[in-house]
PDB file of N, CA, C and O in Angstrom:
ATOM      1  N   UNK A   1      23.232  -2.808  -3.925  1.00  0.00           N
ATOM      2  CA  UNK A   1      24.511  -2.181  -3.366  1.00  0.00           C
ATOM      3  C   UNK A   1      24.725  -1.819  -2.090  1.00  0.00           C
ATOM      4  O   UNK A   1      23.854  -2.466  -1.224  1.00  0.00           O
ATOM      5  N   UNK A   2      25.630  -1.788  -1.366  1.00  0.00           N
ATOM      6  CA  UNK A   2      25.850  -1.797   0.193  1.00  0.00           C
ATOM      7  C   UNK A   2      25.097  -0.610   0.534  1.00  0.00           C
ATOM      8  O   UNK A   2      24.460  -0.804   1.879  1.00  0.00           O
ATOM      9  N   UNK A   3      25.015   0.570   0.091  1.00  0.00           N
ATOM     10  CA  UNK A   3      24.120   1.253   0.708  1.00  0.00           C
ATOM     11  C   UNK A   3      22.531   1.434   0.625  1.00  0.00           C
ATOM     12  O   UNK A   3      21.965   1.459   1.297  1.00  0.00           O
ATOM     13  N   UNK A   4      22.161   0.706  -0.467  1.00  0.00           N
ATOM     14  CA  UNK A   4      20.682   0.410  -0.712  1.00  0.00           C
ATOM     15  C   UNK A   4      20.549  -0.855   0.387  1.00  0.00           C
ATOM     16  O   UNK A   4      19.342  -0.629   1.217  1.00  0.00           O
ATOM     17  N   UNK A   5      21.488  -1.922   0.531  1.00  0.00           N
ATOM     18  CA  UNK A   5      21.106  -2.945   1.652  1.00  0.00           C
ATOM     19  C   UNK A   5      21.051  -2.165   2.984  1.00  0.00           C
ATOM     20  O   UNK A   5      20.159  -2.329   3.869  1.00  0.00           O
ATOM     21  N   UNK A   6      21.977  -1.144   3.385  1.00  0.00           N
ATOM     22  CA  UNK A   6      21.918  -0.360   4.650  1.00  0.00           C
ATOM     23  C   UNK A   6      20.767   0.437   4.858  1.00  0.00           C
ATOM     24  O   UNK A   6      19.904   0.465   5.934  1.00  0.00           O
ATOM     25  N   UNK A   7      20.423   1.347   3.744  1.00  0.00           N
ATOM     26  CA  UNK A   7      18.975   1.970   3.810  1.00  0.00           C
ATOM     27  C   UNK A   7      18.205   1.483   4.386  1.00  0.00           C
ATOM     28  O   UNK A   7      16.863   1.661   4.847  1.00  0.00           O
ATOM     29  N   UNK A   8      17.597   0.298   3.248  1.00  0.00           N
ATOM     30  CA  UNK A   8      16.713  -0.686   3.353  1.00  0.00           C
ATOM     31  C   UNK A   8      16.243  -1.289   4.883  1.00  0.00           C
ATOM     32  O   UNK A   8      15.444  -1.378   5.263  1.00  0.00           O
ATOM     33  N   UNK A   9      17.531  -1.810   5.508  1.00  0.00           N
ATOM     34  CA  UNK A   9      17.493  -2.543   6.766  1.00  0.00           C
ATOM     35  C   UNK A   9      17.127  -1.274   7.757  1.00  0.00           C
ATOM     36  O   UNK A   9      16.528  -1.665   8.459  1.00  0.00           O
ATOM     37  N   UNK A  10      17.657  -0.075   7.402  1.00  0.00           N
ATOM     38  CA  UNK A  10      17.665   1.002   8.671  1.00  0.00           C
ATOM     39  C   UNK A  10      15.955   1.476   8.307  1.00  0.00           C
ATOM     40  O   UNK A  10      15.331   1.790   9.332  1.00  0.00           O
ATOM     41  N   UNK A  11      15.475   1.536   7.239  1.00  0.00           N
ATOM     42  CA  UNK A  11      14.188   1.996   7.195  1.00  0.00           C
ATOM     43  C   UNK A  11      13.169   0.701   7.911  1.00  0.00           C
ATOM     44  O   UNK A  11      12.323   0.850   8.151  1.00  0.00           O
ATOM     45  N   UNK A  12      13.518  -0.406   7.654  1.00  0.00           N
ATOM     46  CA  UNK A  12      13.063  -1.511   8.107  1.00  0.00           C
ATOM     47  C   UNK A  12      12.784  -1.595  10.034  1.00  0.00           C
ATOM     48  O   UNK A  12      11.577  -1.980  10.227  1.00  0.00           O
ATOM     49  N   UNK A  13      13.919  -1.397  10.158  1.00  0.00           N
ATOM     50  CA  UNK A  13      14.267  -1.259  11.569  1.00  0.00           C
ATOM     51  C   UNK A  13      13.063  -0.180  12.113  1.00  0.00           C
ATOM     52  O   UNK A  13      12.922  -0.419  13.384  1.00  0.00           O
ATOM     53  N   UNK A  14      13.332   0.881  11.366  1.00  0.00           N
ATOM     54  CA  UNK A  14      12.632   2.017  11.840  1.00  0.00           C
ATOM     55  C   UNK A  14      11.211   1.869  12.045  1.00  0.00           C
ATOM     56  O   UNK A  14      10.414   2.057  13.037  1.00  0.00           O
ATOM     57  N   UNK A  15      10.858   1.182  11.115  1.00  0.00           N
ATOM     58  CA  UNK A  15       9.362   0.771  10.999  1.00  0.00           C
ATOM     59  C   UNK A  15       8.977  -0.011  12.118  1.00  0.00           C
ATOM     60  O   UNK A  15       7.839  -0.213  12.682  1.00  0.00           O
ATOM     61  N   UNK A  16       9.645  -0.767  12.206  1.00  0.00           N
ATOM     62  CA  UNK A  16       9.194  -1.933  13.483  1.00  0.00           C
ATOM     63  C   UNK A  16       9.174  -1.414  14.584  1.00  0.00           C
ATOM     64  O   UNK A  16       8.472  -1.609  15.442  1.00  0.00           O
ATOM     65  N   UNK A  17      10.352  -0.595  14.675  1.00  0.00           N
ATOM     66  CA  UNK A  17      10.204   0.488  16.250  1.00  0.00           C
ATOM     67  C   UNK A  17       9.151   1.295  16.145  1.00  0.00           C
ATOM     68  O   UNK A  17       8.627   1.193  17.420  1.00  0.00           O
ATOM     69  N   UNK A  18       8.848   1.739  15.323  1.00  0.00           N
ATOM     70  CA  UNK A  18       7.567   2.797  15.336  1.00  0.00           C
ATOM     71  C   UNK A  18       6.528   2.221  15.675  1.00  0.00           C
ATOM     72  O   UNK A  18       5.322   2.347  16.563  1.00  0.00           O
ATOM     73  N   UNK A  19       6.344   0.739  14.920  1.00  0.00           N
ATOM     74  CA  UNK A  19       5.106   0.214  15.424  1.00  0.00           C
ATOM     75  C   UNK A  19       5.052  -0.536  16.872  1.00  0.00           C
ATOM     76  O   UNK A  19       4.181  -0.311  17.549  1.00  0.00           O
ATOM     77  N   UNK A  20       6.132  -0.926  17.169  1.00  0.00           N
ATOM     78  CA  UNK A  20       6.078  -1.871  18.549  1.00  0.00           C
ATOM     79  C   UNK A  20       6.186  -0.392  19.700  1.00  0.00           C
ATOM     80  O   UNK A  20       5.393  -0.630  20.847  1.00  0.00           O
ATOM     81  N   UNK A  21       6.424   0.330  19.628  1.00  0.00           N
ATOM     82  CA  UNK A  21       6.684   1.734  20.403  1.00  0.00           C
ATOM     83  C   UNK A  21       5.353   2.747  20.362  1.00  0.00           C
ATOM     84  O   UNK A  21       5.070   3.023  21.424  1.00  0.00           O
ATOM     85  N   UNK A  22       5.014   2.969  19.167  1.00  0.00           N
ATOM     86  CA  UNK A  22       3.849   4.090  19.399  1.00  0.00           C
ATOM     87  C   UNK A  22       2.627   3.105  18.662  1.00  0.00           C
ATOM     88  O   UNK A  22       1.248   4.227  18.961  1.00  0.00           O
ATOM     89  N   UNK A  23       2.223   2.404  18.181  1.00  0.00           N
ATOM     90  CA  UNK A  23       1.276   1.960  17.620  1.00  0.00           C
ATOM     91  C   UNK A  23       0.578   1.193  18.588  1.00  0.00           C
ATOM     92  O   UNK A  23      -0.813   1.067  18.411  1.00  0.00           O
ATOM     93  N   UNK A  24       0.597   0.858  20.081  1.00  0.00           N
ATOM     94  CA  UNK A  24      -0.146  -0.105  20.734  1.00  0.00           C
ATOM     95  C   UNK A  24      -0.483  -1.383  20.409  1.00  0.00           C
ATOM     96  O   UNK A  24      -1.839  -1.575  20.291  1.00  0.00           O
ATOM     97  N   UNK A  25      -0.319  -2.008  19.144  1.00  0.00           N
ATOM     98  CA  UNK A  25      -0.247  -3.036  18.431  1.00  0.00           C
ATOM     99  C   UNK A  25       0.117  -4.259  19.213  1.00  0.00           C
ATOM    100  O   UNK A  25       0.806  -4.410  19.992  1.00  0.00           O
ATOM    101  N   UNK A  26      -0.746  -5.217  18.542  1.00  0.00           N
ATOM    102  CA  UNK A  26      -0.051  -6.829  19.100  1.00  0.00           C
ATOM    103  C   UNK A  26       0.357  -7.638  17.971  1.00  0.00           C
ATOM    104  O   UNK A  26       0.176  -8.868  18.486  1.00  0.00           O
ATOM    105  N   UNK A  27       0.238  -7.063  17.050  1.00  0.00           N
ATOM    106  CA  UNK A  27       0.586  -8.124  15.741  1.00  0.00           C
ATOM    107  C   UNK A  27       1.292  -7.277  14.463  1.00  0.00           C
ATOM    108  O   UNK A  27       0.711  -5.773  14.317  1.00  0.00           O
ATOM    109  N   UNK A  28       2.290  -7.431  14.329  1.00  0.00           N
ATOM    110  CA  UNK A  28       3.095  -6.869  13.193  1.00  0.00           C
ATOM    111  C   UNK A  28       3.018  -7.846  12.047  1.00  0.00           C
ATOM    112  O   UNK A  28       3.669  -9.108  12.135  1.00  0.00           O
ATOM    113  N   UNK A  29       2.669  -7.303  10.545  1.00  0.00           N
ATOM    114  CA  UNK A  29       3.220  -8.349   9.962  1.00  0.00           C
ATOM    115  C   UNK A  29       4.123  -7.560   8.965  1.00  0.00           C
ATOM    116  O   UNK A  29       4.149  -6.559   8.492  1.00  0.00           O
ATOM    117  N   UNK A  30       5.107  -8.745   8.244  1.00  0.00           N
ATOM    118  CA  UNK A  30       6.083  -8.304   7.472  1.00  0.00           C
ATOM    119  C   UNK A  30       5.898  -9.092   6.073  1.00  0.00           C
ATOM    120  O   UNK A  30       5.836 -10.402   6.252  1.00  0.00           O
ATOM    121  N   UNK A  31       6.062  -8.351   4.891  1.00  0.00           N
ATOM    122  CA  UNK A  31       6.031  -8.920   3.849  1.00  0.00           C
ATOM    123  C   UNK A  31       6.894  -8.400   2.650  1.00  0.00           C
ATOM    124  O   UNK A  31       7.172  -6.826   2.708  1.00  0.00           O
ATOM    125  N   UNK A  32       7.845  -8.883   2.235  1.00  0.00           N
ATOM    126  CA  UNK A  32       8.789  -8.921   1.327  1.00  0.00           C
ATOM    127  C   UNK A  32       8.598  -9.641  -0.032  1.00  0.00           C
ATOM    128  O   UNK A  32       8.638 -10.993  -0.148  1.00  0.00           O
ATOM    129  N   UNK A  33       8.435  -8.979  -0.994  1.00  0.00           N
ATOM    130  CA  UNK A  33       8.316  -9.769  -2.396  1.00  0.00           C
ATOM    131  C   UNK A  33       9.424  -9.026  -3.475  1.00  0.00           C
ATOM    132  O   UNK A  33       9.798  -7.886  -3.614  1.00  0.00           O
ATOM    133  N   UNK A  34       9.904  -9.843  -4.401  1.00  0.00           N
ATOM    134  CA  UNK A  34      10.583  -9.631  -5.132  1.00  0.00           C
ATOM    135  C   UNK A  34      10.072 -10.164  -6.451  1.00  0.00           C
ATOM    136  O   UNK A  34      10.337 -11.474  -6.992  1.00  0.00           O
ATOM    137  N   UNK A  35       9.393  -9.293  -7.186  1.00  0.00           N
ATOM    138  CA  UNK A  35       8.460  -9.728  -8.102  1.00  0.00           C
ATOM    139  C   UNK A  35       9.447  -9.541  -9.464  1.00  0.00           C
ATOM    140  O   UNK A  35       9.015 -10.036 -10.649  1.00  0.00           O
ATOM    141  N   UNK A  36       9.992  -8.477  -9.549  1.00  0.00           N
ATOM    142  CA  UNK A  36      10.817  -7.974 -10.805  1.00  0.00           C
ATOM    143  C   UNK A  36      12.288  -7.893 -10.491  1.00  0.00           C
ATOM    144  O   UNK A  36      12.717  -7.722  -9.351  1.00  0.00           O
ATOM    145  N   UNK A  37      13.298  -8.188 -11.477  1.00  0.00           N
ATOM    146  CA  UNK A  37      14.773  -8.078 -11.248  1.00  0.00           C
ATOM    147  C   UNK A  37      15.117  -6.740 -10.612  1.00  0.00           C
ATOM    148  O   UNK A  37      14.754  -5.705 -11.093  1.00  0.00           O
ATOM    149  N   UNK A  38      16.050  -6.749  -9.483  1.00  0.00           N
ATOM    150  CA  UNK A  38      16.366  -5.652  -9.078  1.00  0.00           C
ATOM    151  C   UNK A  38      15.209  -4.862  -8.224  1.00  0.00           C
ATOM    152  O   UNK A  38      15.503  -3.668  -7.919  1.00  0.00           O
ATOM    153  N   UNK A  39      13.944  -5.211  -8.006  1.00  0.00           N
ATOM    154  CA  UNK A  39      13.024  -4.672  -7.310  1.00  0.00           C
ATOM    155  C   UNK A  39      12.587  -5.571  -6.070  1.00  0.00           C
ATOM    156  O   UNK A  39      12.222  -6.514  -6.435  1.00  0.00           O
ATOM    157  N   UNK A  40      12.201  -4.649  -4.672  1.00  0.00           N
ATOM    158  CA  UNK A  40      11.857  -5.289  -3.724  1.00  0.00           C
ATOM    159  C   UNK A  40      11.022  -4.523  -3.164  1.00  0.00           C
ATOM    160  O   UNK A  40      11.002  -3.369  -3.082  1.00  0.00           O
ATOM    161  N   UNK A  41       9.564  -5.551  -2.706  1.00  0.00           N
ATOM    162  CA  UNK A  41       8.617  -4.639  -2.330  1.00  0.00           C
ATOM    163  C   UNK A  41       8.678  -4.861  -0.575  1.00  0.00           C
ATOM    164  O   UNK A  41       7.908  -6.210  -0.356  1.00  0.00           O
ATOM    165  N   UNK A  42       8.587  -3.902  -0.095  1.00  0.00           N
ATOM    166  CA  UNK A  42       8.789  -4.237   1.546  1.00  0.00           C
ATOM    167  C   UNK A  42       7.609  -3.610   2.039  1.00  0.00           C
ATOM    168  O   UNK A  42       7.360  -2.186   1.906  1.00  0.00           O
ATOM    169  N   UNK A  43       6.479  -4.395   2.678  1.00  0.00           N
ATOM    170  CA  UNK A  43       5.573  -3.931   3.427  1.00  0.00           C
ATOM    171  C   UNK A  43       5.267  -3.993   5.076  1.00  0.00           C
ATOM    172  O   UNK A  43       5.721  -5.255   5.264  1.00  0.00           O
ATOM    173  N   UNK A  44       5.429  -3.495   5.894  1.00  0.00           N
ATOM    174  CA  UNK A  44       5.431  -3.493   7.117  1.00  0.00           C
ATOM    175  C   UNK A  44       3.444  -3.368   7.811  1.00  0.00           C
ATOM    176  O   UNK A  44       3.680  -1.732   7.554  1.00  0.00           O
ATOM    177  N   UNK A  45       3.003  -3.879   8.425  1.00  0.00           N
ATOM    178  CA  UNK A  45       1.704  -3.478   8.763  1.00  0.00           C
ATOM    179  C   UNK A  45       1.428  -3.927  10.326  1.00  0.00           C
ATOM    180  O   UNK A  45       1.975  -4.809  10.703  1.00  0.00           O
ATOM    181  N   UNK A  46       0.475  -3.052  11.167  1.00  0.00           N
ATOM    182  CA  UNK A  46       0.295  -3.490  11.924  1.00  0.00           C
ATOM    183  C   UNK A  46      -1.065  -3.551  12.515  1.00  0.00           C
ATOM    184  O   UNK A  46      -1.611  -2.673  11.513  1.00  0.00           O
ATOM    185  N   UNK A  47      -1.709  -3.880  13.609  1.00  0.00           N
ATOM    186  CA  UNK A  47      -3.089  -3.722  14.009  1.00  0.00           C
ATOM    187  C   UNK A  47      -3.055  -2.880  15.134  1.00  0.00           C
ATOM    188  O   UNK A  47      -4.234  -2.741  15.856  1.00  0.00           O
ATOM    189  N   UNK A  48      -2.483  -1.617  14.847  1.00  0.00           N
ATOM    190  CA  UNK A  48      -2.473  -0.627  16.044  1.00  0.00           C
ATOM    191  C   UNK A  48      -3.506   0.507  16.002  1.00  0.00           C
ATOM    192  O   UNK A  48      -4.124   0.637  14.909  1.00  0.00           O
ATOM    193  N   UNK A  49      -3.039   1.593  16.427  1.00  0.00           N
ATOM    194  CA  UNK A  49      -3.896   2.545  16.691  1.00  0.00           C
ATOM    195  C   UNK A  49      -3.613   3.620  15.419  1.00  0.00           C
ATOM    196  O   UNK A  49      -4.722   4.968  15.464  1.00  0.00           O
ATOM    197  N   UNK A  50      -2.909   3.519  14.534  1.00  0.00           N
ATOM    198  CA  UNK A  50      -2.819   4.533  13.543  1.00  0.00           C
ATOM    199  C   UNK A  50      -1.647   5.619  13.678  1.00  0.00           C
ATOM    200  O   UNK A  50      -1.108   5.678  14.770  1.00  0.00           O
ATOM    201  N   UNK A  51      -1.617   6.548  12.891  1.00  0.00           N
ATOM    202  CA  UNK A  51      -0.333   7.490  12.982  1.00  0.00           C
ATOM    203  C   UNK A  51      -0.986   8.863  12.365  1.00  0.00           C
ATOM    204  O   UNK A  51      -1.495   8.664  11.202  1.00  0.00           O
ATOM    205  N   UNK A  52      -0.926   9.808  13.172  1.00  0.00           N
ATOM    206  CA  UNK A  52      -1.219  11.010  12.400  1.00  0.00           C
ATOM    207  C   UNK A  52       0.130  11.736  12.135  1.00  0.00           C
ATOM    208  O   UNK A  52       0.829  12.424  12.570  1.00  0.00           O
ATOM    209  N   UNK A  53       0.149  11.606  10.586  1.00  0.00           N
ATOM    210  CA  UNK A  53       1.431  12.047  10.118  1.00  0.00           C
ATOM    211  C   UNK A  53       1.727  13.194  10.581  1.00  0.00           C
ATOM    212  O   UNK A  53       2.653  13.625  10.463  1.00  0.00           O
ATOM    213  N   UNK A  54       0.851  14.503  10.632  1.00  0.00           N
ATOM    214  CA  UNK A  54       0.934  15.941  10.774  1.00  0.00           C
ATOM    215  C   UNK A  54       1.517  15.999  11.989  1.00  0.00           C
ATOM    216  O   UNK A  54       2.452  16.904  12.144  1.00  0.00           O
ATOM    217  N   UNK A  55       1.180  15.232  13.023  1.00  0.00           N
ATOM    218  CA  UNK A  55       1.674  15.473  14.294  1.00  0.00           C
ATOM    219  C   UNK A  55       3.273  14.940  14.162  1.00  0.00           C
ATOM    220  O   UNK A  55       4.255  15.554  14.811  1.00  0.00           O
ATOM    221  N   UNK A  56       3.446  13.585  13.575  1.00  0.00           N
ATOM    222  CA  UNK A  56       4.646  13.228  13.505  1.00  0.00           C
ATOM    223  C   UNK A  56       5.650  14.309  12.746  1.00  0.00           C
ATOM    224  O   UNK A  56       6.806  13.887  12.980  1.00  0.00           O
ATOM    225  N   UNK A  57       5.190  14.539  11.794  1.00  0.00           N
ATOM    226  CA  UNK A  57       6.189  15.662  11.178  1.00  0.00           C
ATOM    227  C   UNK A  57       7.027  16.024  12.338  1.00  0.00           C
ATOM    228  O   UNK A  57       8.185  16.656  11.863  1.00  0.00           O
ATOM    229  N   UNK A  58       6.425  16.775  13.258  1.00  0.00           N
ATOM    230  CA  UNK A  58       7.253  17.887  14.029  1.00  0.00           C
ATOM    231  C   UNK A  58       7.833  17.006  15.385  1.00  0.00           C
ATOM    232  O   UNK A  58       8.313  17.855  16.322  1.00  0.00           O
ATOM    233  N   UNK A  59       7.191  15.841  15.592  1.00  0.00           N
ATOM    234  CA  UNK A  59       7.492  14.918  16.661  1.00  0.00           C
ATOM    235  C   UNK A  59       9.092  14.200  16.671  1.00  0.00           C
ATOM    236  O   UNK A  59       9.089  13.889  17.869  1.00  0.00           O
ATOM    237  N   UNK A  60       9.378  14.013  15.784  1.00  0.00           N
ATOM    238  CA  UNK A  60      10.748  13.067  15.817  1.00  0.00           C
ATOM    239  C   UNK A  60      11.067  13.118  14.476  1.00  0.00           C
ATOM    240  O   UNK A  60      10.870  13.807  13.385  1.00  0.00           O
ATOM    241  N   UNK A  61      12.461  12.422  14.353  1.00  0.00           N
ATOM    242  CA  UNK A  61      13.163  12.129  13.217  1.00  0.00           C
ATOM    243  C   UNK A  61      12.679  10.950  12.284  1.00  0.00           C
ATOM    244  O   UNK A  61      13.335  10.835  11.511  1.00  0.00           O
ATOM    245  N   UNK A  62      12.257   9.940  13.001  1.00  0.00           N
ATOM    246  CA  UNK A  62      11.808   8.622  12.609  1.00  0.00           C
ATOM    247  C   UNK A  62      11.219   8.635  11.132  1.00  0.00           C
ATOM    248  O   UNK A  62      11.974   8.303  10.156  1.00  0.00           O
ATOM    249  N   UNK A  63      10.202   9.258  10.644  1.00  0.00           N
ATOM    250  CA  UNK A  63       9.543   9.474   9.796  1.00  0.00           C
ATOM    251  C   UNK A  63      10.639  10.017   8.483  1.00  0.00           C
ATOM    252  O   UNK A  63      10.698   9.571   7.520  1.00  0.00           O
ATOM    253  N   UNK A  64      10.632  11.217   9.048  1.00  0.00           N
ATOM    254  CA  UNK A  64      11.885  12.186   8.088  1.00  0.00           C
ATOM    255  C   UNK A  64      13.013  11.069   7.703  1.00  0.00           C
ATOM    256  O   UNK A  64      13.549  11.281   6.429  1.00  0.00           O
ATOM    257  N   UNK A  65      14.022  10.263   8.621  1.00  0.00           N
ATOM    258  CA  UNK A  65      14.956   9.826   8.277  1.00  0.00           C
ATOM    259  C   UNK A  65      14.447   8.738   7.396  1.00  0.00           C
ATOM    260  O   UNK A  65      15.424   8.316   6.355  1.00  0.00           O
ATOM    261  N   UNK A  66      13.351   7.878   7.747  1.00  0.00           N
ATOM    262  CA  UNK A  66      13.056   6.955   6.879  1.00  0.00           C
ATOM    263  C   UNK A  66      12.567   7.445   5.214  1.00  0.00           C
ATOM    264  O   UNK A  66      13.113   6.782   4.152  1.00  0.00           O
ATOM    265  N   UNK A  67      12.068   8.587   5.146  1.00  0.00           N
ATOM    266  CA  UNK A  67      11.913   9.133   3.597  1.00  0.00           C
ATOM    267  C   UNK A  67      13.413   9.545   3.025  1.00  0.00           C
ATOM    268  O   UNK A  67      13.162   9.377   1.980  1.00  0.00           O
ATOM    269  N   UNK A  68      13.885  10.186   3.731  1.00  0.00           N
ATOM    270  CA  UNK A  68      15.502  10.475   3.486  1.00  0.00           C
ATOM    271  C   UNK A  68      16.140   9.215   2.880  1.00  0.00           C
ATOM    272  O   UNK A  68      16.666   9.339   1.865  1.00  0.00           O
ATOM    273  N   UNK A  69      16.258   8.355   3.736  1.00  0.00           N
ATOM    274  CA  UNK A  69      17.045   7.123   2.729  1.00  0.00           C
ATOM    275  C   UNK A  69      16.182   6.264   2.074  1.00  0.00           C
ATOM    276  O   UNK A  69      16.843   6.057   1.046  1.00  0.00           O
ATOM    277  N   UNK A  70      15.104   6.413   2.173  1.00  0.00           N
ATOM    278  CA  UNK A  70      14.276   5.896   0.621  1.00  0.00           C
ATOM    279  C   UNK A  70      14.517   6.904  -0.588  1.00  0.00           C
ATOM    280  O   UNK A  70      14.826   6.266  -1.847  1.00  0.00           O
ATOM    281  N   UNK A  71      14.785   8.036  -0.319  1.00  0.00           N
ATOM    282  CA  UNK A  71      15.073   8.752  -1.399  1.00  0.00           C
ATOM    283  C   UNK A  71      16.607   8.852  -2.068  1.00  0.00           C
ATOM    284  O   UNK A  71      16.977   8.399  -3.153  1.00  0.00           O
ATOM    285  N   UNK A  72      17.371   8.502  -1.128  1.00  0.00           N
ATOM    286  CA  UNK A  72      18.714   8.032  -0.962  1.00  0.00           C
ATOM    287  C   UNK A  72      19.073   6.701  -2.044  1.00  0.00           C
ATOM    288  O   UNK A  72      20.286   6.583  -2.920  1.00  0.00           O
ATOM    289  N   UNK A  73      18.150   5.863  -2.166  1.00  0.00           N
ATOM    290  CA  UNK A  73      18.193   4.734  -2.604  1.00  0.00           C
ATOM    291  C   UNK A  73      16.953   4.491  -4.177  1.00  0.00           C
ATOM    292  O   UNK A  73      16.731   3.296  -4.223  1.00  0.00           O
ATOM    293  N   UNK A  74      16.491   5.712  -4.198  1.00  0.00           N
ATOM    294  CA  UNK A  74      15.479   5.987  -5.251  1.00  0.00           C
ATOM    295  C   UNK A  74      14.207   5.005  -5.055  1.00  0.00           C
ATOM    296  O   UNK A  74      13.688   4.466  -6.038  1.00  0.00           O
ATOM    297  N   UNK A  75      13.774   5.105  -3.756  1.00  0.00           N
ATOM    298  CA  UNK A  75      12.666   4.132  -3.368  1.00  0.00           C
ATOM    299  C   UNK A  75      11.502   4.824  -3.008  1.00  0.00           C
ATOM    300  O   UNK A  75      11.673   6.252  -2.995  1.00  0.00           O
ATOM    301  N   UNK A  76       9.978   3.959  -3.436  1.00  0.00           N
ATOM    302  CA  UNK A  76       9.373   5.351  -3.173  1.00  0.00           C
ATOM    303  C   UNK A  76       8.793   4.633  -1.736  1.00  0.00           C
ATOM    304  O   UNK A  76       9.083   3.425  -0.969  1.00  0.00           O
ATOM    305  N   UNK A  77       8.251   5.494  -0.877  1.00  0.00           N
ATOM    306  CA  UNK A  77       8.073   5.526   0.312  1.00  0.00           C
ATOM    307  C   UNK A  77       6.546   5.798   0.728  1.00  0.00           C
ATOM    308  O   UNK A  77       6.253   7.183   0.170  1.00  0.00           O
TER     309      UNK A  77
END
């Protein structure tokens, strides 16, 4: 649906933004798999410094928004 497309795109965009701004990485890998009908697996990996999820919970809305968008389209996050 359009809602699923929009939310998936915005999750993707936020993940790339987070990697480029906060991870101090020099490489980002994106993998998209379509193994089952109606299912897409999107993986975004970088070689950066990592992420302290506990600190990020209070630092901004990016991860929270990604999680909410995933819930809206019944996706695992």
